[in-house]
Amino acid sequence: MSNKLEGFSNHASTFNADMDTAFAIHFGLSTLLILSVVGPMIYFAWKYRADKVKNEDIGNLTHHTLLEVLWTGIPVAIMMVFFYYGNTTMEVFRTIPPESQSMVVHVEGSKWKWKYEYEENKNGYVHKITSIFDQKDRDVKRGLYVPKDTNIILKMTSPLNDVIHSYYIPAFRTKEDVVPGRTTKLWFNAGKVGTYDVECAEYCGTAHSYMLSKIVVMEKADYEAWFNSEKKTPNEKAGAAVSKGQGLYEDNGCAGCHSMDDSTLVGPGLHTVTNKDAAYLKDAIVNPDKDVPEGFYPGVMPPFALPDADVAALVDYIKTGK
Ligand code: CUA
């Protein structure tokens, strides 16, 4: 994890050229506009400063038609250039290709993780990936894996009891809000193999700044090989033995807020609670505000509605690390 936006200066998606042109034009013309106002303002303030002009020298000018036409017409023309580039660029972003020519991934943004759910692969298996930022390793664990040169449509939502997030891929120059109870769409087509940062661009509470993910663009053949397997991610070994509890801990994004040792992230480290009884730990998962440990606040952790067996497996994992 570097401090730079990964891949930002790459022309990594089909949007980059349009977006960068629009940006350069807006930036250039805005600079011109501000200079054309502030420059003369400073000049006239200096030229007609109080000790240079006597009141009786000031003529009674009512208007100057040519000047007025110019200072209205020129800015309007410049604004129309803004409008043209803004509108045509936006059309490129907003024109989502037909699903028959695209790959759809469902995205759920919640406090404070991203979940990706793919369509069925040819064996009927559905990849579900929870992407979280590991605050201890300063690294994003797992991400969204996509093939190169393919239209990717993200159908995004957030749970009803959550808040607004925003899925932002700086290197692809695109961003879209992720809203509770609504489905928003974003699409891209990435032409360069690589790993690209994803950020949450809508302030969503305590761990907003840690709500990072990544998009890994792969060669089509590599992608297909992984997609039609049951491997969790392309770089994880098939059937790597994890206990049910550990699987749940990873898939529910617990690690985004709780370390397995005693270090405090957003919430307490889980090693500090292994002496608690199972009933307490169960409540801490399904009804977290019931008994909040000292030094932490209610309302931060959302309740997790999981089947009893899953809660038991999680409690087991928390207590034993297995
Ligand atoms: Cu999610 Cu900010």
PDB file of C-alpha atoms and ligand atoms in Angstrom:
ATOM      1  CA  MET A   1       0.000   0.000   0.000  1.00  0.00           C
ATOM      2  CA  SER A   2       1.696   3.175  -1.123  1.00  0.00           C
ATOM      3  CA  ASN A   3       0.653   6.753  -0.586  1.00  0.00           C
ATOM      4  CA  LYS A   4       0.087   7.182  -4.284  1.00  0.00           C
ATOM      5  CA  LEU A   5      -3.155   6.266  -5.961  1.00  0.00           C
ATOM      6  CA  GLU A   6      -2.348   3.025  -7.652  1.00  0.00           C
ATOM      7  CA  GLY A   7      -2.468   3.324 -11.387  1.00  0.00           C
ATOM      8  CA  PHE A   8      -3.800   6.894 -11.347  1.00  0.00           C
ATOM      9  CA  SER A   9      -1.625   8.092 -14.199  1.00  0.00           C
ATOM     10  CA  ASN A  10      -2.225   4.962 -16.277  1.00  0.00           C
ATOM     11  CA  HIS A  11      -4.734   5.186 -19.054  1.00  0.00           C
ATOM     12  CA  ALA A  12      -6.376   2.175 -17.503  1.00  0.00           C
ATOM     13  CA  SER A  13      -9.998   2.473 -18.606  1.00  0.00           C
ATOM     14  CA  THR A  14     -11.858   3.622 -21.694  1.00  0.00           C
ATOM     15  CA  PHE A  15     -12.962   6.753 -19.799  1.00  0.00           C
ATOM     16  CA  ASN A  16      -9.566   8.174 -19.087  1.00  0.00           C
ATOM     17  CA  ALA A  17      -8.980  10.079 -22.327  1.00  0.00           C
ATOM     18  CA  ASP A  18     -12.422  11.763 -22.298  1.00  0.00           C
ATOM     19  CA  MET A  19     -12.232  12.589 -18.638  1.00  0.00           C
ATOM     20  CA  ASP A  20      -8.704  13.946 -18.738  1.00  0.00           C
ATOM     21  CA  THR A  21      -9.511  16.124 -21.765  1.00  0.00           C
ATOM     22  CA  ALA A  22     -12.602  17.497 -20.041  1.00  0.00           C
ATOM     23  CA  PHE A  23     -10.578  18.166 -16.922  1.00  0.00           C
ATOM     24  CA  ALA A  24      -7.752  19.926 -18.792  1.00  0.00           C
ATOM     25  CA  ILE A  25     -10.249  22.143 -20.648  1.00  0.00           C
ATOM     26  CA  HIS A  26     -12.143  23.030 -17.465  1.00  0.00           C
ATOM     27  CA  PHE A  27      -8.940  23.720 -15.598  1.00  0.00           C
ATOM     28  CA  GLY A  28      -7.475  25.845 -18.410  1.00  0.00           C
ATOM     29  CA  LEU A  29     -10.610  27.903 -19.019  1.00  0.00           C
ATOM     30  CA  SER A  30     -11.262  28.347 -15.289  1.00  0.00           C
ATOM     31  CA  THR A  31      -7.750  29.719 -14.929  1.00  0.00           C
ATOM     32  CA  LEU A  32      -8.346  32.070 -17.851  1.00  0.00           C
ATOM     33  CA  LEU A  33     -11.662  33.222 -16.374  1.00  0.00           C
ATOM     34  CA  ILE A  34     -10.286  33.911 -12.929  1.00  0.00           C
ATOM     35  CA  LEU A  35      -7.292  35.791 -14.330  1.00  0.00           C
ATOM     36  CA  SER A  36      -9.525  37.885 -16.592  1.00  0.00           C
ATOM     37  CA  VAL A  37     -11.466  39.072 -13.527  1.00  0.00           C
ATOM     38  CA  VAL A  38      -8.829  39.258 -10.816  1.00  0.00           C
ATOM     39  CA  GLY A  39      -6.071  40.644 -13.089  1.00  0.00           C
ATOM     40  CA  PRO A  40      -7.918  43.806 -14.240  1.00  0.00           C
ATOM     41  CA  MET A  41      -9.353  44.198 -10.722  1.00  0.00           C
ATOM     42  CA  ILE A  42      -5.869  44.433  -9.227  1.00  0.00           C
ATOM     43  CA  TYR A  43      -4.684  46.690 -12.044  1.00  0.00           C
ATOM     44  CA  PHE A  44      -7.581  49.150 -11.690  1.00  0.00           C
ATOM     45  CA  ALA A  45      -7.356  49.158  -7.906  1.00  0.00           C
ATOM     46  CA  TRP A  46      -3.757  50.238  -8.311  1.00  0.00           C
ATOM     47  CA  LYS A  47      -4.322  52.667 -11.220  1.00  0.00           C
ATOM     48  CA  TYR A  48      -7.253  54.466  -9.596  1.00  0.00           C
ATOM     49  CA  ARG A  49      -6.023  54.343  -6.009  1.00  0.00           C
ATOM     50  CA  ALA A  50      -7.401  57.123  -3.755  1.00  0.00           C
ATOM     51  CA  ASP A  51      -4.456  59.544  -3.903  1.00  0.00           C
ATOM     52  CA  LYS A  52      -4.379  59.501  -7.733  1.00  0.00           C
ATOM     53  CA  VAL A  53      -8.010  60.363  -8.456  1.00  0.00           C
ATOM     54  CA  LYS A  54      -9.957  63.391  -7.319  1.00  0.00           C
ATOM     55  CA  ASN A  55     -13.736  63.137  -7.078  1.00  0.00           C
ATOM     56  CA  GLU A  56     -14.250  65.954  -9.602  1.00  0.00           C
ATOM     57  CA  ASP A  57     -12.271  63.950 -12.217  1.00  0.00           C
ATOM     58  CA  ILE A  58     -14.785  61.137 -12.202  1.00  0.00           C
ATOM     59  CA  GLY A  59     -17.079  61.477 -15.213  1.00  0.00           C
ATOM     60  CA  ASN A  60     -20.705  60.467 -15.231  1.00  0.00           C
ATOM     61  CA  LEU A  61     -20.530  57.336 -17.399  1.00  0.00           C
ATOM     62  CA  THR A  62     -23.891  55.569 -17.663  1.00  0.00           C
ATOM     63  CA  HIS A  63     -22.908  52.555 -19.725  1.00  0.00           C
ATOM     64  CA  HIS A  64     -20.647  51.236 -22.481  1.00  0.00           C
ATOM     65  CA  THR A  65     -22.564  49.010 -24.867  1.00  0.00           C
ATOM     66  CA  LEU A  66     -19.613  47.307 -26.558  1.00  0.00           C
ATOM     67  CA  LEU A  67     -17.910  46.452 -23.241  1.00  0.00           C
ATOM     68  CA  GLU A  68     -21.147  45.123 -21.765  1.00  0.00           C
ATOM     69  CA  VAL A  69     -21.823  42.911 -24.771  1.00  0.00           C
ATOM     70  CA  LEU A  70     -18.280  41.571 -24.610  1.00  0.00           C
ATOM     71  CA  TRP A  71     -18.215  40.842 -20.877  1.00  0.00           C
ATOM     72  CA  THR A  72     -21.520  39.033 -21.175  1.00  0.00           C
ATOM     73  CA  GLY A  73     -20.932  37.241 -24.485  1.00  0.00           C
ATOM     74  CA  ILE A  74     -17.408  35.925 -23.885  1.00  0.00           C
ATOM     75  CA  PRO A  75     -18.107  34.266 -20.510  1.00  0.00           C
ATOM     76  CA  VAL A  76     -21.339  32.760 -21.901  1.00  0.00           C
ATOM     77  CA  ALA A  77     -19.353  31.280 -24.790  1.00  0.00           C
ATOM     78  CA  ILE A  78     -16.801  29.857 -22.333  1.00  0.00           C
ATOM     79  CA  MET A  79     -19.570  28.380 -20.187  1.00  0.00           C
ATOM     80  CA  MET A  80     -20.980  26.696 -23.287  1.00  0.00           C
ATOM     81  CA  VAL A  81     -17.584  25.024 -23.807  1.00  0.00           C
ATOM     82  CA  PHE A  82     -17.803  23.759 -20.199  1.00  0.00           C
ATOM     83  CA  PHE A  83     -21.287  22.523 -20.879  1.00  0.00           C
ATOM     84  CA  TYR A  84     -20.303  20.765 -24.098  1.00  0.00           C
ATOM     85  CA  TYR A  85     -17.371  18.860 -22.604  1.00  0.00           C
ATOM     86  CA  GLY A  86     -19.165  18.193 -19.326  1.00  0.00           C
ATOM     87  CA  ASN A  87     -22.213  16.822 -21.094  1.00  0.00           C
ATOM     88  CA  THR A  88     -20.470  14.681 -23.716  1.00  0.00           C
ATOM     89  CA  THR A  89     -18.102  13.214 -21.111  1.00  0.00           C
ATOM     90  CA  MET A  90     -20.956  12.462 -18.763  1.00  0.00           C
ATOM     91  CA  GLU A  91     -22.790  10.681 -21.578  1.00  0.00           C
ATOM     92  CA  VAL A  92     -19.847   8.314 -21.957  1.00  0.00           C
ATOM     93  CA  PHE A  93     -20.039   7.472 -18.239  1.00  0.00           C
ATOM     94  CA  ARG A  94     -23.800   7.225 -18.027  1.00  0.00           C
ATOM     95  CA  THR A  95     -24.406   5.140 -21.124  1.00  0.00           C
ATOM     96  CA  ILE A  96     -24.256   1.707 -19.600  1.00  0.00           C
ATOM     97  CA  PRO A  97     -23.673  -1.013 -22.214  1.00  0.00           C
ATOM     98  CA  PRO A  98     -26.265  -3.791 -22.602  1.00  0.00           C
ATOM     99  CA  GLU A  99     -25.873  -6.567 -20.045  1.00  0.00           C
ATOM    100  CA  SER A 100     -25.683  -9.134 -22.856  1.00  0.00           C
ATOM    101  CA  GLN A 101     -22.330  -7.593 -23.831  1.00  0.00           C
ATOM    102  CA  SER A 102     -21.086  -7.157 -20.291  1.00  0.00           C
ATOM    103  CA  MET A 103     -20.231  -8.899 -17.074  1.00  0.00           C
ATOM    104  CA  VAL A 104     -22.316  -7.999 -14.028  1.00  0.00           C
ATOM    105  CA  VAL A 105     -21.045  -7.998 -10.462  1.00  0.00           C
ATOM    106  CA  HIS A 106     -23.210  -7.150  -7.475  1.00  0.00           C
ATOM    107  CA  VAL A 107     -21.531  -4.859  -4.977  1.00  0.00           C
ATOM    108  CA  GLU A 108     -22.617  -4.187  -1.427  1.00  0.00           C
ATOM    109  CA  GLY A 109     -21.036  -1.348   0.481  1.00  0.00           C
ATOM    110  CA  SER A 110     -21.603  -1.296   4.227  1.00  0.00           C
ATOM    111  CA  LYS A 111     -19.842  -0.061   7.324  1.00  0.00           C
ATOM    112  CA  TRP A 112     -16.894  -0.639   6.496  1.00  0.00           C
ATOM    113  CA  LYS A 113     -16.315  -3.174   3.810  1.00  0.00           C
ATOM    114  CA  TRP A 114     -17.143  -4.005   0.229  1.00  0.00           C
ATOM    115  CA  LYS A 115     -18.735  -7.292  -0.794  1.00  0.00           C
ATOM    116  CA  TYR A 116     -18.692  -8.613  -4.336  1.00  0.00           C
ATOM    117  CA  GLU A 117     -21.043 -11.260  -5.628  1.00  0.00           C
ATOM    118  CA  TYR A 118     -20.526 -12.669  -9.125  1.00  0.00           C
ATOM    119  CA  GLU A 119     -22.979 -14.393 -11.416  1.00  0.00           C
ATOM    120  CA  GLU A 120     -22.853 -18.194 -11.433  1.00  0.00           C
ATOM    121  CA  ASN A 121     -19.833 -19.730 -13.110  1.00  0.00           C
ATOM    122  CA  LYS A 122     -20.229 -22.623 -15.540  1.00  0.00           C
ATOM    123  CA  ASN A 123     -20.308 -25.119 -12.642  1.00  0.00           C
ATOM    124  CA  GLY A 124     -23.053 -23.171 -10.905  1.00  0.00           C
ATOM    125  CA  TYR A 125     -20.684 -21.859  -8.250  1.00  0.00           C
ATOM    126  CA  VAL A 126     -21.122 -18.258  -7.091  1.00  0.00           C
ATOM    127  CA  HIS A 127     -18.042 -16.328  -6.018  1.00  0.00           C
ATOM    128  CA  LYS A 128     -18.669 -14.093  -3.023  1.00  0.00           C
ATOM    129  CA  ILE A 129     -15.763 -11.968  -1.936  1.00  0.00           C
ATOM    130  CA  THR A 130     -15.536  -9.660   1.044  1.00  0.00           C
ATOM    131  CA  SER A 131     -12.897  -7.034   0.582  1.00  0.00           C
ATOM    132  CA  ILE A 132     -11.524  -5.364   3.665  1.00  0.00           C
ATOM    133  CA  PHE A 133      -8.628  -3.139   4.517  1.00  0.00           C
ATOM    134  CA  ASP A 134      -6.379  -4.848   7.026  1.00  0.00           C
ATOM    135  CA  GLN A 135      -5.365  -1.999   9.287  1.00  0.00           C
ATOM    136  CA  LYS A 136      -2.543  -3.988  10.844  1.00  0.00           C
ATOM    137  CA  ASP A 137      -0.886  -4.997   7.568  1.00  0.00           C
ATOM    138  CA  ARG A 138      -1.927  -1.706   5.914  1.00  0.00           C
ATOM    139  CA  ASP A 139      -3.123  -3.735   2.984  1.00  0.00           C
ATOM    140  CA  VAL A 140      -6.325  -4.595   1.186  1.00  0.00           C
ATOM    141  CA  LYS A 141      -7.194  -8.248   1.549  1.00  0.00           C
ATOM    142  CA  ARG A 142      -9.033  -9.529  -1.530  1.00  0.00           C
ATOM    143  CA  GLY A 143     -10.706  -7.373  -4.116  1.00  0.00           C
ATOM    144  CA  LEU A 144     -12.755  -7.355  -7.282  1.00  0.00           C
ATOM    145  CA  TYR A 145     -11.209  -9.528  -9.987  1.00  0.00           C
ATOM    146  CA  VAL A 146     -12.165  -8.678 -13.560  1.00  0.00           C
ATOM    147  CA  PRO A 147     -10.999  -9.569 -17.070  1.00  0.00           C
ATOM    148  CA  LYS A 148      -9.313  -6.995 -19.264  1.00  0.00           C
ATOM    149  CA  ASP A 149     -11.089  -5.392 -22.258  1.00  0.00           C
ATOM    150  CA  THR A 150     -14.519  -6.355 -20.953  1.00  0.00           C
ATOM    151  CA  ASN A 151     -17.497  -4.206 -20.062  1.00  0.00           C
ATOM    152  CA  ILE A 152     -18.004  -4.580 -16.335  1.00  0.00           C
ATOM    153  CA  ILE A 153     -21.289  -3.392 -14.817  1.00  0.00           C
ATOM    154  CA  LEU A 154     -21.399  -2.992 -11.058  1.00  0.00           C
ATOM    155  CA  LYS A 155     -24.873  -3.118  -9.535  1.00  0.00           C
ATOM    156  CA  MET A 156     -24.399  -1.549  -6.169  1.00  0.00           C
ATOM    157  CA  THR A 157     -26.409  -1.206  -3.005  1.00  0.00           C
ATOM    158  CA  SER A 158     -26.115  -0.856   0.744  1.00  0.00           C
ATOM    159  CA  PRO A 159     -28.209  -2.530   3.494  1.00  0.00           C
ATOM    160  CA  LEU A 160     -31.300  -0.618   4.670  1.00  0.00           C
ATOM    161  CA  ASN A 161     -29.843   0.059   8.126  1.00  0.00           C
ATOM    162  CA  ASP A 162     -26.593   1.393   6.696  1.00  0.00           C
ATOM    163  CA  VAL A 163     -25.491   4.753   5.283  1.00  0.00           C
ATOM    164  CA  ILE A 164     -24.491   6.209   1.911  1.00  0.00           C
ATOM    165  CA  HIS A 165     -21.104   5.171   0.534  1.00  0.00           C
ATOM    166  CA  SER A 166     -19.516   5.959  -2.797  1.00  0.00           C
ATOM    167  CA  TYR A 167     -17.560   3.602  -5.021  1.00  0.00           C
ATOM    168  CA  TYR A 168     -14.641   5.521  -6.452  1.00  0.00           C
ATOM    169  CA  ILE A 169     -11.982   4.156  -8.815  1.00  0.00           C
ATOM    170  CA  PRO A 170      -9.550   7.031  -9.375  1.00  0.00           C
ATOM    171  CA  ALA A 171      -7.509   5.200 -12.010  1.00  0.00           C
ATOM    172  CA  PHE A 172     -10.655   4.613 -14.090  1.00  0.00           C
ATOM    173  CA  ARG A 173     -11.944   8.154 -13.507  1.00  0.00           C
ATOM    174  CA  THR A 174     -15.320   6.999 -12.307  1.00  0.00           C
ATOM    175  CA  LYS A 175     -17.404   7.140  -9.145  1.00  0.00           C
ATOM    176  CA  GLU A 176     -20.967   6.396  -8.085  1.00  0.00           C
ATOM    177  CA  ASP A 177     -22.948   6.630  -4.845  1.00  0.00           C
ATOM    178  CA  VAL A 178     -23.940   3.438  -3.053  1.00  0.00           C
ATOM    179  CA  VAL A 179     -27.261   4.078  -1.356  1.00  0.00           C
ATOM    180  CA  PRO A 180     -29.198   1.984   1.217  1.00  0.00           C
ATOM    181  CA  GLY A 181     -32.214   0.310  -0.352  1.00  0.00           C
ATOM    182  CA  ARG A 182     -31.445   1.473  -3.870  1.00  0.00           C
ATOM    183  CA  THR A 183     -29.490  -0.035  -6.741  1.00  0.00           C
ATOM    184  CA  THR A 184     -27.074   2.235  -8.514  1.00  0.00           C
ATOM    185  CA  LYS A 185     -24.922   1.246 -11.450  1.00  0.00           C
ATOM    186  CA  LEU A 186     -21.406   1.984 -12.536  1.00  0.00           C
ATOM    187  CA  TRP A 187     -19.526   0.543 -15.471  1.00  0.00           C
ATOM    188  CA  PHE A 188     -16.023   0.486 -16.849  1.00  0.00           C
ATOM    189  CA  ASN A 189     -13.850  -1.299 -19.361  1.00  0.00           C
ATOM    190  CA  ALA A 190     -10.238  -1.611 -18.296  1.00  0.00           C
ATOM    191  CA  GLY A 191      -7.574  -2.092 -20.943  1.00  0.00           C
ATOM    192  CA  LYS A 192      -4.530  -2.626 -18.757  1.00  0.00           C
ATOM    193  CA  VAL A 193      -3.694  -5.547 -16.531  1.00  0.00           C
ATOM    194  CA  GLY A 194      -2.925  -4.283 -13.050  1.00  0.00           C
ATOM    195  CA  THR A 195      -4.167  -3.505  -9.564  1.00  0.00           C
ATOM    196  CA  TYR A 196      -6.139  -0.343  -8.961  1.00  0.00           C
ATOM    197  CA  ASP A 197      -7.290   1.364  -5.777  1.00  0.00           C
ATOM    198  CA  VAL A 198     -10.944   1.688  -4.856  1.00  0.00           C
ATOM    199  CA  GLU A 199     -11.940   4.213  -2.232  1.00  0.00           C
ATOM    200  CA  CYS A 200     -15.133   5.132  -0.463  1.00  0.00           C
ATOM    201  CA  ALA A 201     -15.734   8.746  -1.445  1.00  0.00           C
ATOM    202  CA  GLU A 202     -18.667   9.513   0.867  1.00  0.00           C
ATOM    203  CA  TYR A 203     -18.026  10.081   4.547  1.00  0.00           C
ATOM    204  CA  CYS A 204     -19.665   7.116   6.249  1.00  0.00           C
ATOM    205  CA  GLY A 205     -18.448   7.188   9.848  1.00  0.00           C
ATOM    206  CA  THR A 206     -15.576   5.999  11.991  1.00  0.00           C
ATOM    207  CA  ALA A 207     -13.673   3.793   9.553  1.00  0.00           C
ATOM    208  CA  HIS A 208     -14.584   5.645   6.343  1.00  0.00           C
ATOM    209  CA  SER A 209     -10.948   6.278   5.506  1.00  0.00           C
ATOM    210  CA  TYR A 210     -10.218   2.570   5.826  1.00  0.00           C
ATOM    211  CA  MET A 211     -12.994   1.586   3.468  1.00  0.00           C
ATOM    212  CA  LEU A 212     -10.598   0.689   0.711  1.00  0.00           C
ATOM    213  CA  SER A 213     -10.747  -2.049  -1.837  1.00  0.00           C
ATOM    214  CA  LYS A 214      -8.967  -2.868  -5.059  1.00  0.00           C
ATOM    215  CA  ILE A 215      -9.738  -3.954  -8.567  1.00  0.00           C
ATOM    216  CA  VAL A 216      -7.433  -6.491 -10.128  1.00  0.00           C
ATOM    217  CA  VAL A 217      -7.601  -6.500 -13.927  1.00  0.00           C
ATOM    218  CA  MET A 218      -6.459  -9.833 -15.344  1.00  0.00           C
ATOM    219  CA  GLU A 219      -5.800 -11.363 -18.736  1.00  0.00           C
ATOM    220  CA  LYS A 220      -9.037 -12.963 -19.949  1.00  0.00           C
ATOM    221  CA  ALA A 221      -7.659 -16.519 -19.852  1.00  0.00           C
ATOM    222  CA  ASP A 222      -6.339 -16.108 -16.289  1.00  0.00           C
ATOM    223  CA  TYR A 223      -9.648 -14.645 -15.228  1.00  0.00           C
ATOM    224  CA  GLU A 224     -11.679 -17.451 -16.802  1.00  0.00           C
ATOM    225  CA  ALA A 225      -9.481 -20.083 -15.161  1.00  0.00           C
ATOM    226  CA  TRP A 226     -10.093 -18.570 -11.738  1.00  0.00           C
ATOM    227  CA  PHE A 227     -13.761 -17.720 -12.323  1.00  0.00           C
ATOM    228  CA  ASN A 228     -14.640 -21.295 -13.255  1.00  0.00           C
ATOM    229  CA  SER A 229     -12.831 -22.667 -10.220  1.00  0.00           C
ATOM    230  CA  GLU A 230     -13.973 -22.529  -6.608  1.00  0.00           C
ATOM    231  CA  LYS A 231     -10.855 -20.761  -5.431  1.00  0.00           C
ATOM    232  CA  LYS A 232     -11.687 -17.845  -3.185  1.00  0.00           C
ATOM    233  CA  THR A 233      -9.363 -15.508  -5.079  1.00  0.00           C
ATOM    234  CA  PRO A 234      -6.958 -16.085  -7.985  1.00  0.00           C
ATOM    235  CA  ASN A 235      -3.931 -16.082  -5.688  1.00  0.00           C
ATOM    236  CA  GLU A 236      -5.340 -18.293  -2.940  1.00  0.00           C
ATOM    237  CA  LYS A 237      -4.839 -22.015  -3.080  1.00  0.00           C
ATOM    238  CA  ALA A 238      -7.863 -24.174  -3.850  1.00  0.00           C
ATOM    239  CA  GLY A 239      -9.569 -25.508  -0.766  1.00  0.00           C
ATOM    240  CA  ALA A 240      -7.114 -23.841   1.630  1.00  0.00           C
ATOM    241  CA  ALA A 241      -8.287 -25.229   4.947  1.00  0.00           C
ATOM    242  CA  VAL A 242     -10.028 -22.574   7.000  1.00  0.00           C
ATOM    243  CA  SER A 243     -12.432 -23.379   9.794  1.00  0.00           C
ATOM    244  CA  LYS A 244     -16.057 -22.397   9.416  1.00  0.00           C
ATOM    245  CA  GLY A 245     -15.560 -19.698  12.029  1.00  0.00           C
ATOM    246  CA  GLN A 246     -12.568 -18.191  10.268  1.00  0.00           C
ATOM    247  CA  GLY A 247     -14.442 -18.256   6.963  1.00  0.00           C
ATOM    248  CA  LEU A 248     -17.327 -16.350   8.573  1.00  0.00           C
ATOM    249  CA  TYR A 249     -14.931 -13.907  10.209  1.00  0.00           C
ATOM    250  CA  GLU A 250     -13.436 -13.125   6.799  1.00  0.00           C
ATOM    251  CA  ASP A 251     -16.661 -13.149   4.782  1.00  0.00           C
ATOM    252  CA  ASN A 252     -18.482 -10.860   7.184  1.00  0.00           C
ATOM    253  CA  GLY A 253     -15.660  -8.354   7.161  1.00  0.00           C
ATOM    254  CA  CYS A 254     -15.057  -8.637  10.927  1.00  0.00           C
ATOM    255  CA  ALA A 255     -11.335  -8.072  10.399  1.00  0.00           C
ATOM    256  CA  GLY A 256     -12.023  -4.550   9.172  1.00  0.00           C
ATOM    257  CA  CYS A 257     -12.725  -3.502  12.760  1.00  0.00           C
ATOM    258  CA  HIS A 258     -11.427  -6.287  15.037  1.00  0.00           C
ATOM    259  CA  SER A 259      -7.945  -7.722  15.101  1.00  0.00           C
ATOM    260  CA  MET A 260      -7.508 -11.280  16.336  1.00  0.00           C
ATOM    261  CA  ASP A 261      -4.942 -10.139  18.921  1.00  0.00           C
ATOM    262  CA  ASP A 262      -5.352  -7.420  21.540  1.00  0.00           C
ATOM    263  CA  SER A 263      -4.690  -4.384  19.357  1.00  0.00           C
ATOM    264  CA  THR A 264      -7.548  -1.911  19.060  1.00  0.00           C
ATOM    265  CA  LEU A 265      -8.754  -0.943  15.597  1.00  0.00           C
ATOM    266  CA  VAL A 266     -12.247   0.501  15.277  1.00  0.00           C
ATOM    267  CA  GLY A 267     -13.373  -2.021  17.866  1.00  0.00           C
ATOM    268  CA  PRO A 268     -11.585  -3.992  20.549  1.00  0.00           C
ATOM    269  CA  GLY A 269      -9.086  -6.691  19.600  1.00  0.00           C
ATOM    270  CA  LEU A 270     -10.731 -10.080  19.915  1.00  0.00           C
ATOM    271  CA  HIS A 271      -7.967 -11.576  22.021  1.00  0.00           C
ATOM    272  CA  THR A 272      -9.128  -9.267  24.825  1.00  0.00           C
ATOM    273  CA  VAL A 273     -12.570 -10.902  24.949  1.00  0.00           C
ATOM    274  CA  THR A 274     -11.661 -14.601  24.814  1.00  0.00           C
ATOM    275  CA  ASN A 275     -12.332 -14.836  28.565  1.00  0.00           C
ATOM    276  CA  LYS A 276     -15.967 -13.786  28.057  1.00  0.00           C
ATOM    277  CA  ASP A 277     -18.656 -16.427  28.008  1.00  0.00           C
ATOM    278  CA  ALA A 278     -20.342 -17.579  24.814  1.00  0.00           C
ATOM    279  CA  ALA A 279     -23.610 -15.785  25.617  1.00  0.00           C
ATOM    280  CA  TYR A 280     -21.790 -12.453  25.902  1.00  0.00           C
ATOM    281  CA  LEU A 281     -19.961 -13.011  22.602  1.00  0.00           C
ATOM    282  CA  LYS A 282     -23.178 -14.024  20.868  1.00  0.00           C
ATOM    283  CA  ASP A 283     -24.825 -10.781  22.006  1.00  0.00           C
ATOM    284  CA  ALA A 284     -21.788  -8.837  20.875  1.00  0.00           C
ATOM    285  CA  ILE A 285     -22.445 -10.114  17.348  1.00  0.00           C
ATOM    286  CA  VAL A 286     -26.240 -10.091  17.034  1.00  0.00           C
ATOM    287  CA  ASN A 287     -26.974  -7.178  19.380  1.00  0.00           C
ATOM    288  CA  PRO A 288     -23.710  -5.280  19.736  1.00  0.00           C
ATOM    289  CA  ASP A 289     -25.143  -2.246  21.551  1.00  0.00           C
ATOM    290  CA  LYS A 290     -26.390  -4.322  24.488  1.00  0.00           C
ATOM    291  CA  ASP A 291     -23.138  -4.304  26.465  1.00  0.00           C
ATOM    292  CA  VAL A 292     -20.459  -2.141  24.888  1.00  0.00           C
ATOM    293  CA  PRO A 293     -16.984  -2.582  26.393  1.00  0.00           C
ATOM    294  CA  GLU A 294     -15.513   0.425  28.186  1.00  0.00           C
ATOM    295  CA  GLY A 295     -13.802   2.884  25.896  1.00  0.00           C
ATOM    296  CA  PHE A 296     -16.069   2.091  22.941  1.00  0.00           C
ATOM    297  CA  TYR A 297     -19.375   3.563  21.815  1.00  0.00           C
ATOM    298  CA  PRO A 298     -22.766   2.107  20.998  1.00  0.00           C
ATOM    299  CA  GLY A 299     -24.135   2.575  17.497  1.00  0.00           C
ATOM    300  CA  VAL A 300     -20.801   1.955  15.780  1.00  0.00           C
ATOM    301  CA  MET A 301     -21.110  -1.739  15.014  1.00  0.00           C
ATOM    302  CA  PRO A 302     -24.157  -2.861  13.032  1.00  0.00           C
ATOM    303  CA  PRO A 303     -25.981  -5.952  14.336  1.00  0.00           C
ATOM    304  CA  PHE A 304     -25.221  -9.106  12.342  1.00  0.00           C
ATOM    305  CA  ALA A 305     -28.263 -11.245  11.642  1.00  0.00           C
ATOM    306  CA  LEU A 306     -26.604 -14.653  11.265  1.00  0.00           C
ATOM    307  CA  PRO A 307     -28.011 -18.147  11.782  1.00  0.00           C
ATOM    308  CA  ASP A 308     -27.336 -19.562  15.267  1.00  0.00           C
ATOM    309  CA  ALA A 309     -24.912 -22.150  13.927  1.00  0.00           C
ATOM    310  CA  ASP A 310     -22.843 -19.438  12.258  1.00  0.00           C
ATOM    311  CA  VAL A 311     -22.797 -17.335  15.424  1.00  0.00           C
ATOM    312  CA  ALA A 312     -21.651 -20.391  17.373  1.00  0.00           C
ATOM    313  CA  ALA A 313     -18.863 -21.049  14.873  1.00  0.00           C
ATOM    314  CA  LEU A 314     -17.770 -17.411  15.065  1.00  0.00           C
ATOM    315  CA  VAL A 315     -17.801 -17.455  18.875  1.00  0.00           C
ATOM    316  CA  ASP A 316     -15.704 -20.600  18.725  1.00  0.00           C
ATOM    317  CA  TYR A 317     -13.242 -18.950  16.398  1.00  0.00           C
ATOM    318  CA  ILE A 318     -13.000 -15.865  18.620  1.00  0.00           C
ATOM    319  CA  LYS A 319     -12.400 -17.954  21.721  1.00  0.00           C
ATOM    320  CA  THR A 320      -9.951 -20.468  20.272  1.00  0.00           C
ATOM    321  CA  GLY A 321      -8.559 -18.835  17.148  1.00  0.00           C
ATOM    322  CA  LYS A 322      -9.647 -21.951  15.238  1.00  0.00           C
TER     323      LYS A 322
HETATM  324 CU1  CUA B   1     -18.075   4.070   3.124  1.00  0.00          CU
HETATM  325 CU2  CUA B   1     -17.077   6.222   3.367  1.00  0.00          CU
END
